Coordinates of C-alpha atoms in Angstrom, one line a residue:
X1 CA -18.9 -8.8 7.0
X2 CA -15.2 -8.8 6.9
X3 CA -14.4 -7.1 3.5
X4 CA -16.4 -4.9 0.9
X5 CA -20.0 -4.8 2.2
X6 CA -22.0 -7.0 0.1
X7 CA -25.7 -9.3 0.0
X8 CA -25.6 -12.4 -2.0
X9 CA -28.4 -14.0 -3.4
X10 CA -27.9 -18.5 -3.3
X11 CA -26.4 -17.8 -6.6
X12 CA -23.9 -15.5 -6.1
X13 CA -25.3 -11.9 -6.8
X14 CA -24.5 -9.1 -4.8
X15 CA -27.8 -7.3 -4.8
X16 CA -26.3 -4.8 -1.8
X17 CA -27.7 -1.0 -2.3
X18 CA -25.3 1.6 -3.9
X19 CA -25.3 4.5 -1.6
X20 CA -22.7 4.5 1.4
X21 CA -25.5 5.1 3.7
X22 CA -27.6 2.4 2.6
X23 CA -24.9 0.1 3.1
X24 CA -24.1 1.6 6.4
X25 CA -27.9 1.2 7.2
X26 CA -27.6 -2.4 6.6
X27 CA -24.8 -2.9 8.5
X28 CA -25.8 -1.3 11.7
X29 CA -28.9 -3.8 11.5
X30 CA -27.0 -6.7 11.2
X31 CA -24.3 -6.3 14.6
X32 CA -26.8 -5.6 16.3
X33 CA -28.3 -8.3 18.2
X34 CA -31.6 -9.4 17.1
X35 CA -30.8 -7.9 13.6
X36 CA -33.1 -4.8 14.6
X37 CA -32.9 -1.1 15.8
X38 CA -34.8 1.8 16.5
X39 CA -35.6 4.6 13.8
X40 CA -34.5 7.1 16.3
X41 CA -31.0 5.6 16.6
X42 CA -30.3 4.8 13.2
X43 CA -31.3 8.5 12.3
X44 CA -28.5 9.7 15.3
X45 CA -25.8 6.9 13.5
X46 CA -26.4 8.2 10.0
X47 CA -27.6 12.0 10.4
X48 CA -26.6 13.2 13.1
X49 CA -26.2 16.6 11.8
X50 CA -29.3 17.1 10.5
X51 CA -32.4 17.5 12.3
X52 CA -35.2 15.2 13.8
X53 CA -37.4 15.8 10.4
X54 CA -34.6 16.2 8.0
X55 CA -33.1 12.7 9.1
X56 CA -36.5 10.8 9.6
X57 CA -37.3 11.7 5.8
X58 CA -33.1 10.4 5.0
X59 CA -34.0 7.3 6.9
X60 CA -37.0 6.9 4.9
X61 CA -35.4 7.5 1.9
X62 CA -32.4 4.7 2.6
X63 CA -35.3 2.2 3.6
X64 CA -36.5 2.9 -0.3
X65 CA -33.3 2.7 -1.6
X66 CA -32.7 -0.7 0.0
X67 CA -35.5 -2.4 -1.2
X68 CA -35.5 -1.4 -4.9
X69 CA -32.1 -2.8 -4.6
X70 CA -32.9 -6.2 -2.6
X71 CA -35.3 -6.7 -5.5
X72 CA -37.5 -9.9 -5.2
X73 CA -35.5 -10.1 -2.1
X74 CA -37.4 -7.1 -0.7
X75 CA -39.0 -8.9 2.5
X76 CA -35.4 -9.0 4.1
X77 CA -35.8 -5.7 5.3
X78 CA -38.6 -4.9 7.6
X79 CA -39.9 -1.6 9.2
X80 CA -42.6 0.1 11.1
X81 CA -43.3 3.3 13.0
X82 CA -40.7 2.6 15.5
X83 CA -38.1 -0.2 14.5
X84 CA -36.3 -1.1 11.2
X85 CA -35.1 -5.0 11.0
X86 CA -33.8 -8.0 9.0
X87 CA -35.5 -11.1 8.9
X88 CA -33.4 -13.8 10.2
X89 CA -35.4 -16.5 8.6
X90 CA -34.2 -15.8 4.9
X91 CA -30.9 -14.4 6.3
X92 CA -26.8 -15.7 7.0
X93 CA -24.7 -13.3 8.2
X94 CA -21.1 -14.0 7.7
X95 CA -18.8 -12.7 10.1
X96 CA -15.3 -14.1 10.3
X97 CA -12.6 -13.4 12.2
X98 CA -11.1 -10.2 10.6
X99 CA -7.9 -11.6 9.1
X100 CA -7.5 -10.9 6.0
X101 CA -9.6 -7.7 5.8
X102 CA -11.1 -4.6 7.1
X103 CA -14.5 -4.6 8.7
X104 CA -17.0 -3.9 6.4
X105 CA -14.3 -2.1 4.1
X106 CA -15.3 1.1 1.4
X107 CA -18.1 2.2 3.5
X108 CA -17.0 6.3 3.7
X109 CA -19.9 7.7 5.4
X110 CA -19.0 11.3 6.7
X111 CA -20.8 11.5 9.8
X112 CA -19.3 11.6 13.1
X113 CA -20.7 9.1 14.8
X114 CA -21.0 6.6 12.2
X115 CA -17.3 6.5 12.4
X116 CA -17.4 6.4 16.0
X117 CA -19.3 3.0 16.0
X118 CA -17.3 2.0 13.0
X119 CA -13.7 2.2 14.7
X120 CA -14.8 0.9 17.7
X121 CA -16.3 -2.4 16.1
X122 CA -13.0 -2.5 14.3
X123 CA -11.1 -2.2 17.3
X124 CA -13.4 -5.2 18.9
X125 CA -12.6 -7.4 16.1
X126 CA -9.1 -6.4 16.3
X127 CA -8.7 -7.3 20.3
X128 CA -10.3 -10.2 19.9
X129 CA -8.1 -11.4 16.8
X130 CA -4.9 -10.7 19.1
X131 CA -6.2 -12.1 22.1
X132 CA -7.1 -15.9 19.6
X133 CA -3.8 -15.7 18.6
X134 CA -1.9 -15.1 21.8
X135 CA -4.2 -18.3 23.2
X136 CA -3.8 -20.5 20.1
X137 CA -7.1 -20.3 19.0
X138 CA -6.6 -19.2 15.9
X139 CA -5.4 -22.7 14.0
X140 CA -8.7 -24.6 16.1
X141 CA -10.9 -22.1 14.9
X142 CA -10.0 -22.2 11.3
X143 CA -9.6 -26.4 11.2
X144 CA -9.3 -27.6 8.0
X145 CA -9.0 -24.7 6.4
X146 CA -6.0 -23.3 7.4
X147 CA -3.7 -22.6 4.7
X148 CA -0.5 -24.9 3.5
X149 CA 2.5 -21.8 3.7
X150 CA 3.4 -20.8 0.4
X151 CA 7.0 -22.6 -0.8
X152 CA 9.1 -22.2 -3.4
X153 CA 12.5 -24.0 -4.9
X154 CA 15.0 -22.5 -7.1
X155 CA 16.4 -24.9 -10.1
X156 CA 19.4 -23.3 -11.5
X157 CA 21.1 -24.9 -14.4
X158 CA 24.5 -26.0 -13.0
X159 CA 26.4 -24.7 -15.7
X160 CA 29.4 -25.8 -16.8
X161 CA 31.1 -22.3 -16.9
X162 CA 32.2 -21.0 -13.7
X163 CA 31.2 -17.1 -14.5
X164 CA 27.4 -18.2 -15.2
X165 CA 27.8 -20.8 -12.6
X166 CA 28.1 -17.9 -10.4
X167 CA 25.9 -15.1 -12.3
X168 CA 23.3 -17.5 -11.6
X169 CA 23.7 -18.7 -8.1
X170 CA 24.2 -14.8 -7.1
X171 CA 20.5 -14.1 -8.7
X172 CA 19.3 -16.5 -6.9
X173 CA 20.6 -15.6 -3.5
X174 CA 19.6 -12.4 -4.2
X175 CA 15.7 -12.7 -5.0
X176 CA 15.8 -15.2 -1.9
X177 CA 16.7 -12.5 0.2
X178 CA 14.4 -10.0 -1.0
X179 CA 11.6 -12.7 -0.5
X180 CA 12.6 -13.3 2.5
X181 CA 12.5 -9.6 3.7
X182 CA 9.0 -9.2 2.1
X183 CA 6.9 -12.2 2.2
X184 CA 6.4 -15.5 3.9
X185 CA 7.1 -17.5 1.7
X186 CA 9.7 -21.0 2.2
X187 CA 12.1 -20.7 -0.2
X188 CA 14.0 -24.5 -0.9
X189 CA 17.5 -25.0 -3.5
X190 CA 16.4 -27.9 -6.1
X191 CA 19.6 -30.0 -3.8
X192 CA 17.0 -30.0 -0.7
X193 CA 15.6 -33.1 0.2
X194 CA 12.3 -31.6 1.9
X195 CA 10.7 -29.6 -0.6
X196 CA 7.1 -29.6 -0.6
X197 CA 5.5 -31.4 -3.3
X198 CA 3.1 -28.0 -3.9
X199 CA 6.4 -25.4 -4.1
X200 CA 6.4 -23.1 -7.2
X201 CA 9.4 -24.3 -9.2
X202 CA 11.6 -21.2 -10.1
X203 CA 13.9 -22.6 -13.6
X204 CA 17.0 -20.0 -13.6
X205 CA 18.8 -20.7 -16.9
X206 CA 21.8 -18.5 -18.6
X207 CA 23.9 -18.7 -21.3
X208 CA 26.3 -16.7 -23.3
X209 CA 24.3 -15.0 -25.6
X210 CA 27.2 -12.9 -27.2
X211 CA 30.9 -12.6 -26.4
X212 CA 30.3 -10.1 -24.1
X213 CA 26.7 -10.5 -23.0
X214 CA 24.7 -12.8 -20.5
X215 CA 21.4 -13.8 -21.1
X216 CA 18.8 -15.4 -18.3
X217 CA 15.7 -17.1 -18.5
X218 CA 13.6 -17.1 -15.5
X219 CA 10.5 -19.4 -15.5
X220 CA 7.8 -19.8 -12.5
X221 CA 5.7 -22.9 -12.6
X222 CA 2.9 -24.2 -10.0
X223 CA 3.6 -27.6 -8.8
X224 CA 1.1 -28.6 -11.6
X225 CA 3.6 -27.4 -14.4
X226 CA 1.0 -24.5 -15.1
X227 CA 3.5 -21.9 -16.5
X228 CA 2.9 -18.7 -13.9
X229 CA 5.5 -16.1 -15.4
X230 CA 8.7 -16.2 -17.5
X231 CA 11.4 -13.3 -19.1
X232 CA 14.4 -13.7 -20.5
X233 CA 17.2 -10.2 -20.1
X234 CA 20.0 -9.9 -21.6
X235 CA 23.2 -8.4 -19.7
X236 CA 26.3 -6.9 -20.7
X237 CA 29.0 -8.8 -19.0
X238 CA 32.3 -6.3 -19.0
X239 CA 34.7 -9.4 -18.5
X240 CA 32.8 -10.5 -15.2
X241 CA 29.8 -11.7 -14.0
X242 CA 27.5 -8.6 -13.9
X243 CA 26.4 -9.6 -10.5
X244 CA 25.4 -5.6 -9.5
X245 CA 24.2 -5.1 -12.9
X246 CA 20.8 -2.4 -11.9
X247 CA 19.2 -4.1 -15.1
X248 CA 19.7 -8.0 -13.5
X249 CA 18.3 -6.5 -10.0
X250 CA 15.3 -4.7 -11.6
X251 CA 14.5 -8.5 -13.4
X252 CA 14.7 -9.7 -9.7
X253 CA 12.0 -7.1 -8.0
X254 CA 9.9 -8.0 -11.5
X255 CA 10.3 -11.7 -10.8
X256 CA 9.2 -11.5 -7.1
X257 CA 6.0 -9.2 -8.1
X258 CA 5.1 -11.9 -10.7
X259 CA 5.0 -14.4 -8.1
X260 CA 3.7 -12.6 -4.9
X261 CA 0.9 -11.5 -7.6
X262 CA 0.2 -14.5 -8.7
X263 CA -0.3 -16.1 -4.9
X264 CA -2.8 -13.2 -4.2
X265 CA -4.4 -13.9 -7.4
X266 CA -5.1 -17.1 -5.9
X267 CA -6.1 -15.9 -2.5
X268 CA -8.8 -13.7 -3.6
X269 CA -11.9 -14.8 -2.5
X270 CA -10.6 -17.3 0.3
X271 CA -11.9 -15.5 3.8
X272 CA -9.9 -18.4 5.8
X273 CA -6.4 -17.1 4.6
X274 CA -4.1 -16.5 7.5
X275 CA -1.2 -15.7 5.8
X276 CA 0.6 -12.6 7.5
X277 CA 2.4 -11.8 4.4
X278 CA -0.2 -11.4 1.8
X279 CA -2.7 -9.1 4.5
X280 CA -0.1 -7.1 4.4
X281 CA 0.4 -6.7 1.0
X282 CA -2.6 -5.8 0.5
X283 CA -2.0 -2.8 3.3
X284 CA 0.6 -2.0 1.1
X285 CA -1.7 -1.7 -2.0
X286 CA -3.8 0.8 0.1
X287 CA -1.4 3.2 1.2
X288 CA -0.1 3.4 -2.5
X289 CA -3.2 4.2 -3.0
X290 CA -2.9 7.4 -1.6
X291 CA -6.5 7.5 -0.5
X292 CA -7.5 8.7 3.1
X293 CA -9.9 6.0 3.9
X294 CA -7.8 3.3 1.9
X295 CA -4.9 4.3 4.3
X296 CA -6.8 3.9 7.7
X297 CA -7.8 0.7 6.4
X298 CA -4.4 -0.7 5.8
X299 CA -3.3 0.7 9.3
X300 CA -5.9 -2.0 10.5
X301 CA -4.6 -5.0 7.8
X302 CA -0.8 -4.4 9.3
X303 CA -2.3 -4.1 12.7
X304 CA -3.8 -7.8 12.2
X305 CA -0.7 -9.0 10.3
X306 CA 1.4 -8.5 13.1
X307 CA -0.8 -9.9 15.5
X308 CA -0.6 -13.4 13.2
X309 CA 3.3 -12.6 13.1
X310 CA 5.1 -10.3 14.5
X311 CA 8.0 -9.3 12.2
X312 CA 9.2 -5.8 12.1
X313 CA 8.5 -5.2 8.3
X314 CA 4.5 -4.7 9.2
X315 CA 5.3 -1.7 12.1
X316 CA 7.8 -0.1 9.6
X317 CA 5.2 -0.1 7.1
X318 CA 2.6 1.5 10.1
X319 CA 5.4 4.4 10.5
X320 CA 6.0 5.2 6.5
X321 CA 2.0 5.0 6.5
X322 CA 1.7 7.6 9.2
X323 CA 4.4 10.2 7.2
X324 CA 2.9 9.9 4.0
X325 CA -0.4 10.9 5.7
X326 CA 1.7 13.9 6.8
X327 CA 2.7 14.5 3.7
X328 CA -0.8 14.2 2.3
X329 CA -2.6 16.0 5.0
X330 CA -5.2 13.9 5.6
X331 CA -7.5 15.4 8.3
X332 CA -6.8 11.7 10.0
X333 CA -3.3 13.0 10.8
X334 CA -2.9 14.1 15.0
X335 CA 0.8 15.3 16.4
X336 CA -0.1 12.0 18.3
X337 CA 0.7 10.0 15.3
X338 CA 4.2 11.6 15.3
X339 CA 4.9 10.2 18.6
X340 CA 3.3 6.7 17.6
X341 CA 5.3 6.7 14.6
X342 CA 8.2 7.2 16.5
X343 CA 7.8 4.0 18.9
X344 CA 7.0 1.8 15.5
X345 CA 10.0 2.9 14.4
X346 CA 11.6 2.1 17.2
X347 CA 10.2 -1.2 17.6
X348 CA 10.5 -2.3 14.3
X349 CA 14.2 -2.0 14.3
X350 CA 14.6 -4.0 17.8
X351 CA 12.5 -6.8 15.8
X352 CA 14.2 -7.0 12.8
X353 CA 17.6 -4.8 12.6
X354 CA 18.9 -6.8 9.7
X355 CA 16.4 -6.4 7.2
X356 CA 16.4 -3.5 4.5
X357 CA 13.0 -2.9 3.9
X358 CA 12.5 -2.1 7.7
X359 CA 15.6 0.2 7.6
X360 CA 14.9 1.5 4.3
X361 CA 10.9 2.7 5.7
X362 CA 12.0 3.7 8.9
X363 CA 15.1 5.7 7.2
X364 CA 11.6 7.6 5.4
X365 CA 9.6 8.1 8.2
X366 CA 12.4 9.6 10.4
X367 CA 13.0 12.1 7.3
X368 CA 9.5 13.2 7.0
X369 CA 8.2 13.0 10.5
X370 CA 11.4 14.1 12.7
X371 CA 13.6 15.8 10.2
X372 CA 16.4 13.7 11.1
X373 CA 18.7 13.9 8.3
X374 CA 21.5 12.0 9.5
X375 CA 19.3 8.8 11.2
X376 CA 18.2 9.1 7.0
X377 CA 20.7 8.7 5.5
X378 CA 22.8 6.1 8.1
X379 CA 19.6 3.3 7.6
X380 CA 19.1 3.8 3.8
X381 CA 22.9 3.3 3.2
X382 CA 22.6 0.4 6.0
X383 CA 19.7 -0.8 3.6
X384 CA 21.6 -0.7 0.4
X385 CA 24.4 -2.6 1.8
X386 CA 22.1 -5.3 2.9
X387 CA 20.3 -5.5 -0.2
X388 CA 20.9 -2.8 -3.4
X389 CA 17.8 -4.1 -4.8
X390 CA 16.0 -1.9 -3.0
X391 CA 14.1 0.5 -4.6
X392 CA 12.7 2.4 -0.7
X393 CA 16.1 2.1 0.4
X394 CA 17.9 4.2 -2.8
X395 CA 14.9 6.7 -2.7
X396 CA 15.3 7.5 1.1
X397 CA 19.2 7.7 0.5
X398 CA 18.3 10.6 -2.5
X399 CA 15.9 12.2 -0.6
X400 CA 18.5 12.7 2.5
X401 CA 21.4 13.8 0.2
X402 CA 19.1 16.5 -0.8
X403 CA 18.9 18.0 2.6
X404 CA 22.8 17.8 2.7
X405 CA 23.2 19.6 -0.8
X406 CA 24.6 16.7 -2.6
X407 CA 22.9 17.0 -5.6
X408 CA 24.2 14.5 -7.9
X409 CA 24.5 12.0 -5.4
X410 CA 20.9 12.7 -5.0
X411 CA 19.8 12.6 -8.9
X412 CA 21.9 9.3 -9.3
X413 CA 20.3 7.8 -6.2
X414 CA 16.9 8.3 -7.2
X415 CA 17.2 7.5 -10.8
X416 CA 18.5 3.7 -9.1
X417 CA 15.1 3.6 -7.4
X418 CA 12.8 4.6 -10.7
X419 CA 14.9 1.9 -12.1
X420 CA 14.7 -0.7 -9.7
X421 CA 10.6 0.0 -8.9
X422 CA 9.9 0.1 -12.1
X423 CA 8.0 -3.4 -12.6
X424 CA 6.0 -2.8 -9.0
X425 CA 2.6 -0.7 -8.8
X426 CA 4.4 1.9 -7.4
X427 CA 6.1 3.2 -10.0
X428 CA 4.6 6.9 -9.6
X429 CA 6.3 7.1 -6.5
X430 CA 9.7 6.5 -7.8
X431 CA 9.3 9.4 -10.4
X432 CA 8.2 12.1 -7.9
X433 CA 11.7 10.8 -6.2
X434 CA 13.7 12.0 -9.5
X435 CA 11.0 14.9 -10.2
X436 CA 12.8 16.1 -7.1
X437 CA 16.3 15.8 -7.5
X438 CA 15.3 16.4 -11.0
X439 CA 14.6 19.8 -10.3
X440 CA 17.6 20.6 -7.5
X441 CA 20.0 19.8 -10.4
X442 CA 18.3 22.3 -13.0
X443 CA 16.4 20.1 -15.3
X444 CA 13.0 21.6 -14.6
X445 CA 11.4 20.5 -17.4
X446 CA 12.1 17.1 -17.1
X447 CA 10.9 17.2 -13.0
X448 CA 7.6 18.6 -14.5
X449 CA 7.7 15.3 -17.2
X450 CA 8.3 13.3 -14.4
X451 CA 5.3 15.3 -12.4
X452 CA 2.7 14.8 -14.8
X453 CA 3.6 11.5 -15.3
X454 CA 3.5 10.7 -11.4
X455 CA 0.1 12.4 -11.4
X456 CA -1.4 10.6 -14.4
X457 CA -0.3 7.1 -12.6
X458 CA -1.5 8.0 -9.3
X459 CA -4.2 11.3 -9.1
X460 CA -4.8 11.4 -5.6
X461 CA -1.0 11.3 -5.1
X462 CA -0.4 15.4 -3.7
X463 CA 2.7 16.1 -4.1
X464 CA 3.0 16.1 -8.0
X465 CA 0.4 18.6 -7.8
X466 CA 2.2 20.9 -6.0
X467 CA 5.4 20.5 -7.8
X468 CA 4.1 21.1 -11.0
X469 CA 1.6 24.5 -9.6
X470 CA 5.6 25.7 -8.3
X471 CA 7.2 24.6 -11.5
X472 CA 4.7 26.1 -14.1
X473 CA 4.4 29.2 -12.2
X474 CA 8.3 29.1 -12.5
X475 CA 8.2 29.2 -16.2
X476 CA 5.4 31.6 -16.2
X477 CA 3.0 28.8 -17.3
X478 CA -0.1 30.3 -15.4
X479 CA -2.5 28.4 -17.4
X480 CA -0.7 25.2 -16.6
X481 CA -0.1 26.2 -13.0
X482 CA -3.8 26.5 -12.2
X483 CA -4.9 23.8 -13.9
X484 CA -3.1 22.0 -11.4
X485 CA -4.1 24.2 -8.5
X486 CA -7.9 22.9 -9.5
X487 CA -6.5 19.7 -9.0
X488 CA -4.9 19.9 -6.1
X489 CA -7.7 21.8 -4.4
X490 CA -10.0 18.5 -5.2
X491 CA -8.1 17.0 -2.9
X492 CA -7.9 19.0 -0.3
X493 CA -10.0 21.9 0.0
X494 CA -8.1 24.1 2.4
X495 CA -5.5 24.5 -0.3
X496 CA -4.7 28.1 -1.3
X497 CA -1.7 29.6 -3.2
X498 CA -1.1 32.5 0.0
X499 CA -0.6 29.4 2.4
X500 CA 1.7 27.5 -0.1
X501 CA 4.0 30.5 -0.2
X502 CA 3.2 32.0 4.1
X503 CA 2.7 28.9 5.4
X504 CA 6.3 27.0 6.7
X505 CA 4.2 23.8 8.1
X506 CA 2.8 23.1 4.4
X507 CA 4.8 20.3 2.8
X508 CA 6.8 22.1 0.3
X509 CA 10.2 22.5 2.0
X510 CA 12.3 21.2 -1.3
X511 CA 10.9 23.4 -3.2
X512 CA 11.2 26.5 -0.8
X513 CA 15.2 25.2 -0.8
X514 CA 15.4 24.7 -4.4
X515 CA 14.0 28.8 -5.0
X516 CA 11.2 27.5 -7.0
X517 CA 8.3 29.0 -4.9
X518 CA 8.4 32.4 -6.9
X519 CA 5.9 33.8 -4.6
X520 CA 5.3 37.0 -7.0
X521 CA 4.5 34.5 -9.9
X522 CA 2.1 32.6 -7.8
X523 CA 0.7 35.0 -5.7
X524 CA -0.1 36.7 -9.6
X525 CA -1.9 33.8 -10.8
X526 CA -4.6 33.8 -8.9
X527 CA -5.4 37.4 -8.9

């Protein structure tokens, strides 16, 4: 049950009902302990805000629903006047150990106490992943099928020419850092002796393509020589090696998302996969995705990440999660997350004070939660200096030079971080980071380019929305300006033009700075 709620006949087909409450239904039914329940109680899990008639008929209609679905399978699911139940005898319930994913995942059933009974039993799971680990249980209980970690050795070409010689061994040392700040992954030079014989094999070749330009081949095989990934860029060389090129560290990030794709590519479907590294890439996938549910969930995946292995990167990763649920306003957000934020910060750093991604997240989280400008901009300047590949780490650094009224600095910062994310899934996220600074250094229509095209990548994403309602009203674009004012109400209902202009605590301080909120232009175009 560890993952999207699903019912699979002997050959494979997931013949699980549609509705969230079906699913929900079915679930109750099968943690409890003889796989049955009282009508009464399921009615209280499911409809609690509806009365004793109103829920018994729901209930009825669920227990319909269910066994159109189960099909031929229909005498799983047994009821009368007082109980509902599965039958065991035609029934396996699979329950691992939450590792890899949530509890029963997707299920967004809006009733109080269904979420009740749905946090705690992923708070049991939780505990009793931690407390396995902490024994040693973990490796026993998963035998056989624990996972060989993921290698990989880097074969450059040796050249002969002392400027590729080093172009190439400083891309290399360079992706192997980044790797190693992001993923557990062994990472071996072709001179080692102990390289596994099941490491990806990472081919770095360059060559002088022009009299002033560099080209390099990357290649990623599998250990069985099945090609994974491979680009070739070309680089200007400027009479050195263009080690800091931004094109050469962009090909980097693209390489390492080829690969760490690839591996969860492989992963998918394997329940028995321990691998700290990959669960919390996946968290990372959910918060990007900017959903509410999809965010709590990932709070849980880094939760049991660090409980495998406890590096820093997965609390820094808890703290940027908690201030972009600020930033969103999702209901889920309490002032206690502020202060929770605040100690996953803090811990993260004591655990791992060396490596950018951490500083780079934490450098976000103080920003957004704290206002603390200065803490900002120390760690994402710390963070480029340990590694200027870092996309996180240059946005953070535009986003503080903003609050200090360094404009430019700020425009050429962020347009570093749209260049350098540009190959990962996040790529809407780097272009609200130059919508902004677009707009402090007066090219408003290209921050609203950059707004739409944030929006169009990532729709539940908020804050696009609300630049482009303060941008169109700007020009006098009222058509444009409500349209996304619909949008944005979608999202969250509470949303109203009078609070966007009166209200201080609604997350819209750059634009209040940058003059853009014309409060007689939007106040006008909703009368």
């Amino acid at each position: 049950m560890s993952g999207r709620f699903r019912i699979l006949t002997n050959s494979g087909v997931d013949i699980a009902p549609k509705s969230a409450k079906s699913r929900g239904l079915l679930a109750l039914l099968a943690t409890t302990q003889d796989l049955k329940a009282e009508r009464y109680w399921l009615q209280q899990m499911l409809w609690s805000d509806r009365g004793y008639e109103q829920g018994s008929s729901s209930l009825r209609q669920a227990l319909m629903e269910i066994r159109r679905a189960l099909g031929a399978y229909a005498g799983l699911l047994q009821a009368d006047r007082r109980l509902v139940m599965l039958n065991p005898t035609h029934l396996k319930i699979k329950d691992p150990i939450p590792a890899t994913q949530i509890f029963v995942s997707g299920l967004n059933i809006r009733d109080p106490a269904f979420t009740a009974w749905l946090e705690e039993a992923r708070r049991h799971r939780m505990g009793s992943l931690q407390a396995r680990v902490a024994q040693g249980a973990a490796p026993a209980i998963l035998g056989a099928h624990k996972p060989v970690q993921a290698s990989v050795v880097f074969c450059g070409s040796r050249a002969s020419d002392p400027m590729r010689a080093y172009f190439e061994d400083t891309f290399i040392d360079n992706v192997a850092r980044s790797i190693d700040e992001t993923l557990a992954i062994d990472v071996y030079s072709s001179l080692s002796s102990e390289v596994p014989k099941t490491a990806f094999k990472i081919y770095v070749h360059s060559k002088t393509s022009a009299p002033d330009e560099i080209s390099l081949r990357v290649v990623i095989e599998e250990s069985s020589k099945r090609r994974v990934w491979a680009q070739t860029v070309f680089v200007k060389t400027r009479g050195a090696a263009p080690v800091e090129d931004i094109g050469m560290m962009a090909f980097g990030n693209a390489l390492i998302e080829a690969l760490a794709d690839y591996l969860m590519m492989k992963r998918q479907g394997q329940e028995d996969h321990w691998n700290a590294s990959f669960i919390g890439r996946d968290a990372i996938r959910k918060i990007f995705s900017m959903q509410p549910q999809a965010l709590e969930e990932a709070n849980t995946l880094l939760e049991n990440a660090y409980a495998l292995d406890s590096r820093g990167i997965y609390l820094a990763w808890r703290a940027h999660l908690r201030a972009i649920q600020f930033v969103e306003r999702h209901s889920s957000f309490e002032e206690s997350a502020r202060l929770e934020a605040e100690e996953l910060c803090h811990s993260a750093m004591l655990a791992a004070p060396n490596n950018s991604m951490v500083l780079a997240a934490v450098a976000s989280a103080r920003l957004i939660l704290n206002g603390n400008v200065i803490a900002c901009s120390e760690l994402a300047q710390k963070s480029i200096q340990l590694n200027p590949s870092n996309p996180l780490a240059w946005d953070s650094l535009a986003t503080a030079k903003l609050y200090t009224g360094e404009n430019d600095e700020a425009h050429f910062c962020a347009a570093r971080a749209q260049k350098l994310g540009d190959s990962t899934p996040y790529k809407f996220w780097w272009d609200m980071g130059r919508c902004l600074t677009s707009a402090f250094i007066g090219k408003r229509q290209e921050a609203l380019n950059l707004a739409e095209v944030s929006h169009a990548l990532s729709p539940h994403f908020r804050p696009p929305l609300r630049y482009m309602i303060g941008l169109y009203a700007a020009n006098g674009e009222a058509e444009n300006a409500l349209r996304a004012v619909s949008k944005l109400q979608a999202l969250e209902p509470d949303f109203s033009i009078d609070r966007m202009v009166n209200d201080m605590s609604y997350p819209v301080s750059q634009l209040r700075r940058n003059r853009l909120l014309k409060k007689d232009m939007l106040l006008a175009i909703e009368r």
